[in-house]
Amino acid sequence: MAVAAAAMIGLPQAYLEGKEVKETSSLVTELCRHFYTQGWVSGTGGSITMKVHDASIPKPEQLIVMSPSGVQKERMQPEDMYILSANGSIISTPSPKPYPNKPPKCTDCAPLFMKNRRLSLGKRLRKLGYKAYEMRNAGAVIHSHGMESCLVTMLNPQAKEFRITHMEMIKGIQGHGYYDELVVPIIENTAYENELTDSLTKAIEAYPKATAVLVRNHGVYIWGDSWIHAKTQAECYHYLFDAAIKLHQLGLDAATPDHGPIRRTIHSQIKDSQYEREWPRRWIVLDIEGTTTPITFVTDVLFPYARENVGKHLNLTYHTAETQEDIKLLRAQVEEDLREGVTGAVPIPHADEGKEKVIAAMVSNVEAMIRADRKITALKELQGHIWRTGFECDELKAIVFEDVADALEKWHSSGIKVYIYSSGSRLAQKLLFGNTDYGDLRKYISGFFDTTIGNKKESRSYKEIKETLGVDDPAEIMFVTDVYQEAVAAKAAGLEAIISIRPGNAPLPENHGFKTVTSFSQI
């Protein structure tokens, strides 16, 4: 079987018996033994799949080594592994062992993590594999039955997400920092793992930043771009699950920045009355410019700093992965602008035309975008990277209105979760609130939203925020902004919208119909 299968995918039989495949099989065996000691794959449960790293073969075409199902994971040998093609077809099956060992079986997890053209579960399972291995560029997938990954889903049987913030180990999760809120989707368990496909697919699609999915009363699936990355994240996830369980046992909330007491709905009897008073609101979403921060700080300080330093920044960081990604994003935006005839857009040459020409075109486009106050992700990402340097060098210090710090502290101590939604990148938002004239205010903020979730003048963006926060009734979310069109969009999504009146803000239409405040102390 192995000879025919190897020939079918264009690989000689010798390759299946070669160094790369053997080393990967040995590594899976070693990791299973280690994970057994951690309690992640006991009772024959759990699974590991891993790409066979070979620099001569593109990653999407690399073979996959998979641990078998229903065997003692701590006693496996390299020859016990399944070898699969990149599309999920079995090209090498381990030989059966004598009684009392069970015959080898390809794990039920297989269809959950690869494009499954040949396995019997059929065409509908291929979609999920594309998400896990190709779209997410996974190099390894770990399925754990660790106790903490099971118990953490039971803390709130109705919760569709696990949330935690302000924990050092969050930094070990791809795309997250200490101040970020880590969100892991939770799906419901089924009798057989291969029946999880549809719900797992939806979770991966709905949470593009996630590198894990929890299965209630079952365990967790974790992936990374390499086995080292997947293992590191698995260790961090299990640590965070355990921390959340222990915080909950102490009556503390893992999802709030200070991990204060868990706050539940407040019921208080009014004198001689049967009425109950519910906690009015648990979420506040704030705009920045003209709401927490003077417009002049943005227009007269931040924008000029970015405009004056964009060339210098690009020159110094041109060959870094971050700047190359910024150039890629901006080039795509400019190409769209050129098709639509946007004023000030000039073509950005390809890299082979020289660094100087690329930077000159970048500077020209950035200056035009800043002058037009474009609210676009490509510009905001680059600006955030430039401002980061300014804050790190103490060339910039953020300004917030004098009532903001006290209000953030008050809301936070009351159990109200505060989020920021701004056209500026999440990085720029964190830099601003982390470097204010009132100190670091990020400890009072539970999360940050930018235009990657949607345009601020479109109601669907606020619906996305509601879904991300896991709020059933959008009226429980208060959105504060200085922009009338944003308030209209938020209201259309069901949020309570309040307009901030600050010095320098644009005038509002007559009879606009919204409540207004001149200070957060009025909220």
PDB file of C-alpha atoms in Angstrom, residues 356-485:
ATOM      1  CA  GLU A 356      14.632  54.332  -2.622  1.00  0.00           C
ATOM      2  CA  LYS A 357      11.841  54.342  -5.216  1.00  0.00           C
ATOM      3  CA  VAL A 358       9.580  52.228  -3.014  1.00  0.00           C
ATOM      4  CA  ILE A 359      10.098  54.514  -0.013  1.00  0.00           C
ATOM      5  CA  ALA A 360       9.588  57.704  -2.061  1.00  0.00           C
ATOM      6  CA  ALA A 361       6.239  56.396  -3.343  1.00  0.00           C
ATOM      7  CA  MET A 362       5.254  55.247   0.131  1.00  0.00           C
ATOM      8  CA  VAL A 363       5.988  58.680   1.597  1.00  0.00           C
ATOM      9  CA  SER A 364       3.975  60.416  -1.130  1.00  0.00           C
ATOM     10  CA  ASN A 365       0.947  58.187  -0.572  1.00  0.00           C
ATOM     11  CA  VAL A 366       1.113  58.401   3.226  1.00  0.00           C
ATOM     12  CA  GLU A 367       1.276  62.216   3.134  1.00  0.00           C
ATOM     13  CA  ALA A 368      -1.769  62.333   0.836  1.00  0.00           C
ATOM     14  CA  MET A 369      -3.702  59.903   3.040  1.00  0.00           C
ATOM     15  CA  ILE A 370      -2.917  61.862   6.201  1.00  0.00           C
ATOM     16  CA  ARG A 371      -3.995  65.137   4.563  1.00  0.00           C
ATOM     17  CA  ALA A 372      -7.289  63.489   3.597  1.00  0.00           C
ATOM     18  CA  ASP A 373      -7.651  61.955   7.109  1.00  0.00           C
ATOM     19  CA  ARG A 374      -8.208  58.512   5.572  1.00  0.00           C
ATOM     20  CA  LYS A 375      -9.597  55.940   8.047  1.00  0.00           C
ATOM     21  CA  ILE A 376      -7.966  52.907   6.435  1.00  0.00           C
ATOM     22  CA  THR A 377      -6.207  49.963   8.032  1.00  0.00           C
ATOM     23  CA  ALA A 378      -3.061  50.128   5.871  1.00  0.00           C
ATOM     24  CA  LEU A 379      -2.324  53.707   6.931  1.00  0.00           C
ATOM     25  CA  LYS A 380      -3.251  53.182  10.575  1.00  0.00           C
ATOM     26  CA  GLU A 381      -0.982  50.152  10.929  1.00  0.00           C
ATOM     27  CA  LEU A 382       2.030  52.070   9.595  1.00  0.00           C
ATOM     28  CA  GLN A 383       1.224  55.130  11.698  1.00  0.00           C
ATOM     29  CA  GLY A 384       1.048  52.935  14.806  1.00  0.00           C
ATOM     30  CA  HIS A 385       4.534  51.578  14.143  1.00  0.00           C
ATOM     31  CA  ILE A 386       5.905  55.098  13.666  1.00  0.00           C
ATOM     32  CA  TRP A 387       4.218  56.377  16.842  1.00  0.00           C
ATOM     33  CA  ARG A 388       5.585  53.411  18.789  1.00  0.00           C
ATOM     34  CA  THR A 389       9.088  54.713  18.150  1.00  0.00           C
ATOM     35  CA  GLY A 390       8.001  58.186  19.263  1.00  0.00           C
ATOM     36  CA  PHE A 391       6.568  56.946  22.547  1.00  0.00           C
ATOM     37  CA  GLU A 392       9.541  54.661  23.219  1.00  0.00           C
ATOM     38  CA  CYS A 393      11.938  57.585  22.678  1.00  0.00           C
ATOM     39  CA  ASP A 394       9.828  59.921  24.862  1.00  0.00           C
ATOM     40  CA  GLU A 395       9.234  62.162  21.867  1.00  0.00           C
ATOM     41  CA  LEU A 396       5.483  61.694  22.316  1.00  0.00           C
ATOM     42  CA  LYS A 397       3.238  61.832  25.407  1.00  0.00           C
ATOM     43  CA  ALA A 398      -0.484  61.137  25.012  1.00  0.00           C
ATOM     44  CA  ILE A 399      -3.123  63.570  26.253  1.00  0.00           C
ATOM     45  CA  VAL A 400      -6.537  62.594  27.623  1.00  0.00           C
ATOM     46  CA  PHE A 401      -9.234  64.850  29.028  1.00  0.00           C
ATOM     47  CA  GLU A 402      -8.963  65.407  32.772  1.00  0.00           C
ATOM     48  CA  ASP A 403     -12.125  63.413  33.576  1.00  0.00           C
ATOM     49  CA  VAL A 404     -11.062  60.299  31.670  1.00  0.00           C
ATOM     50  CA  ALA A 405      -8.652  58.649  34.127  1.00  0.00           C
ATOM     51  CA  ASP A 406     -11.041  58.967  37.083  1.00  0.00           C
ATOM     52  CA  ALA A 407     -13.967  57.624  35.042  1.00  0.00           C
ATOM     53  CA  LEU A 408     -11.988  54.632  33.792  1.00  0.00           C
ATOM     54  CA  GLU A 409     -10.930  53.786  37.336  1.00  0.00           C
ATOM     55  CA  LYS A 410     -14.487  54.182  38.665  1.00  0.00           C
ATOM     56  CA  TRP A 411     -16.047  52.017  35.945  1.00  0.00           C
ATOM     57  CA  HIS A 412     -13.384  49.384  36.360  1.00  0.00           C
ATOM     58  CA  SER A 413     -13.855  49.192  40.137  1.00  0.00           C
ATOM     59  CA  SER A 414     -17.617  48.884  39.555  1.00  0.00           C
ATOM     60  CA  GLY A 415     -17.123  45.792  37.405  1.00  0.00           C
ATOM     61  CA  ILE A 416     -17.906  47.555  34.132  1.00  0.00           C
ATOM     62  CA  LYS A 417     -15.711  46.423  31.256  1.00  0.00           C
ATOM     63  CA  VAL A 418     -14.351  49.220  29.091  1.00  0.00           C
ATOM     64  CA  TYR A 419     -13.280  48.756  25.480  1.00  0.00           C
ATOM     65  CA  ILE A 420     -11.848  51.152  22.923  1.00  0.00           C
ATOM     66  CA  TYR A 421     -13.060  51.347  19.306  1.00  0.00           C
ATOM     67  CA  SER A 422     -11.031  53.675  17.126  1.00  0.00           C
ATOM     68  CA  SER A 423      -9.955  54.013  13.519  1.00  0.00           C
ATOM     69  CA  GLY A 424      -6.383  53.989  14.823  1.00  0.00           C
ATOM     70  CA  SER A 425      -4.710  50.580  14.964  1.00  0.00           C
ATOM     71  CA  ARG A 426      -4.877  48.501  18.128  1.00  0.00           C
ATOM     72  CA  LEU A 427      -1.153  49.109  18.563  1.00  0.00           C
ATOM     73  CA  ALA A 428      -1.667  52.880  18.366  1.00  0.00           C
ATOM     74  CA  GLN A 429      -4.529  52.696  20.879  1.00  0.00           C
ATOM     75  CA  LYS A 430      -2.412  50.745  23.365  1.00  0.00           C
ATOM     76  CA  LEU A 431       0.469  53.178  22.928  1.00  0.00           C
ATOM     77  CA  LEU A 432      -1.819  56.138  23.594  1.00  0.00           C
ATOM     78  CA  PHE A 433      -3.440  54.772  26.758  1.00  0.00           C
ATOM     79  CA  GLY A 434      -0.171  53.301  27.978  1.00  0.00           C
ATOM     80  CA  ASN A 435       1.663  56.643  27.801  1.00  0.00           C
ATOM     81  CA  THR A 436      -0.746  59.349  28.992  1.00  0.00           C
ATOM     82  CA  ASP A 437      -0.144  62.388  31.147  1.00  0.00           C
ATOM     83  CA  TYR A 438      -2.083  60.449  33.845  1.00  0.00           C
ATOM     84  CA  GLY A 439       0.121  57.365  33.576  1.00  0.00           C
ATOM     85  CA  ASP A 440      -0.641  53.939  32.119  1.00  0.00           C
ATOM     86  CA  LEU A 441      -4.424  53.591  31.826  1.00  0.00           C
ATOM     87  CA  ARG A 442      -4.427  50.213  30.073  1.00  0.00           C
ATOM     88  CA  LYS A 443      -5.041  48.460  33.393  1.00  0.00           C
ATOM     89  CA  TYR A 444      -8.611  49.801  33.270  1.00  0.00           C
ATOM     90  CA  ILE A 445      -9.287  48.709  29.672  1.00  0.00           C
ATOM     91  CA  SER A 446     -10.401  45.194  28.772  1.00  0.00           C
ATOM     92  CA  GLY A 447      -9.756  45.311  25.022  1.00  0.00           C
ATOM     93  CA  PHE A 448      -9.275  47.285  21.841  1.00  0.00           C
ATOM     94  CA  PHE A 449     -11.127  47.295  18.511  1.00  0.00           C
ATOM     95  CA  ASP A 450      -9.960  48.940  15.278  1.00  0.00           C
ATOM     96  CA  THR A 451     -11.212  49.039  11.684  1.00  0.00           C
ATOM     97  CA  THR A 452     -10.311  45.397  11.121  1.00  0.00           C
ATOM     98  CA  ILE A 453     -13.686  44.685  12.743  1.00  0.00           C
ATOM     99  CA  GLY A 454     -15.389  47.103  10.332  1.00  0.00           C
ATOM    100  CA  ASN A 455     -16.016  50.720   9.383  1.00  0.00           C
ATOM    101  CA  LYS A 456     -17.121  52.841  12.338  1.00  0.00           C
ATOM    102  CA  LYS A 457     -20.011  54.322  10.360  1.00  0.00           C
ATOM    103  CA  GLU A 458     -21.542  50.924   9.527  1.00  0.00           C
ATOM    104  CA  SER A 459     -23.958  49.223  11.917  1.00  0.00           C
ATOM    105  CA  ARG A 460     -22.596  45.754  11.176  1.00  0.00           C
ATOM    106  CA  SER A 461     -19.326  46.755  12.870  1.00  0.00           C
ATOM    107  CA  TYR A 462     -21.164  47.262  16.156  1.00  0.00           C
ATOM    108  CA  LYS A 463     -22.995  43.965  15.697  1.00  0.00           C
ATOM    109  CA  GLU A 464     -19.578  42.324  15.335  1.00  0.00           C
ATOM    110  CA  ILE A 465     -18.444  43.982  18.565  1.00  0.00           C
ATOM    111  CA  LYS A 466     -21.559  42.689  20.328  1.00  0.00           C
ATOM    112  CA  GLU A 467     -20.844  39.167  19.107  1.00  0.00           C
ATOM    113  CA  THR A 468     -17.163  39.420  20.046  1.00  0.00           C
ATOM    114  CA  LEU A 469     -18.077  40.542  23.566  1.00  0.00           C
ATOM    115  CA  GLY A 470     -20.561  37.696  23.877  1.00  0.00           C
ATOM    116  CA  VAL A 471     -23.407  40.052  24.793  1.00  0.00           C
ATOM    117  CA  ASP A 472     -26.955  38.837  24.132  1.00  0.00           C
ATOM    118  CA  ASP A 473     -28.702  42.209  24.470  1.00  0.00           C
ATOM    119  CA  PRO A 474     -26.868  44.990  22.559  1.00  0.00           C
ATOM    120  CA  ALA A 475     -28.651  47.601  24.706  1.00  0.00           C
ATOM    121  CA  GLU A 476     -26.346  46.544  27.544  1.00  0.00           C
ATOM    122  CA  ILE A 477     -23.463  48.144  25.634  1.00  0.00           C
ATOM    123  CA  MET A 478     -22.977  51.909  25.787  1.00  0.00           C
ATOM    124  CA  PHE A 479     -21.000  53.513  22.954  1.00  0.00           C
ATOM    125  CA  VAL A 480     -19.609  57.021  23.415  1.00  0.00           C
ATOM    126  CA  THR A 481     -18.392  58.973  20.387  1.00  0.00           C
ATOM    127  CA  ASP A 482     -18.149  62.518  19.070  1.00  0.00           C
ATOM    128  CA  VAL A 483     -19.231  61.539  15.537  1.00  0.00           C
ATOM    129  CA  TYR A 484     -22.946  61.695  14.744  1.00  0.00           C
ATOM    130  CA  GLN A 485     -22.758  59.079  11.948  1.00  0.00           C
TER     131      GLN A 485
END
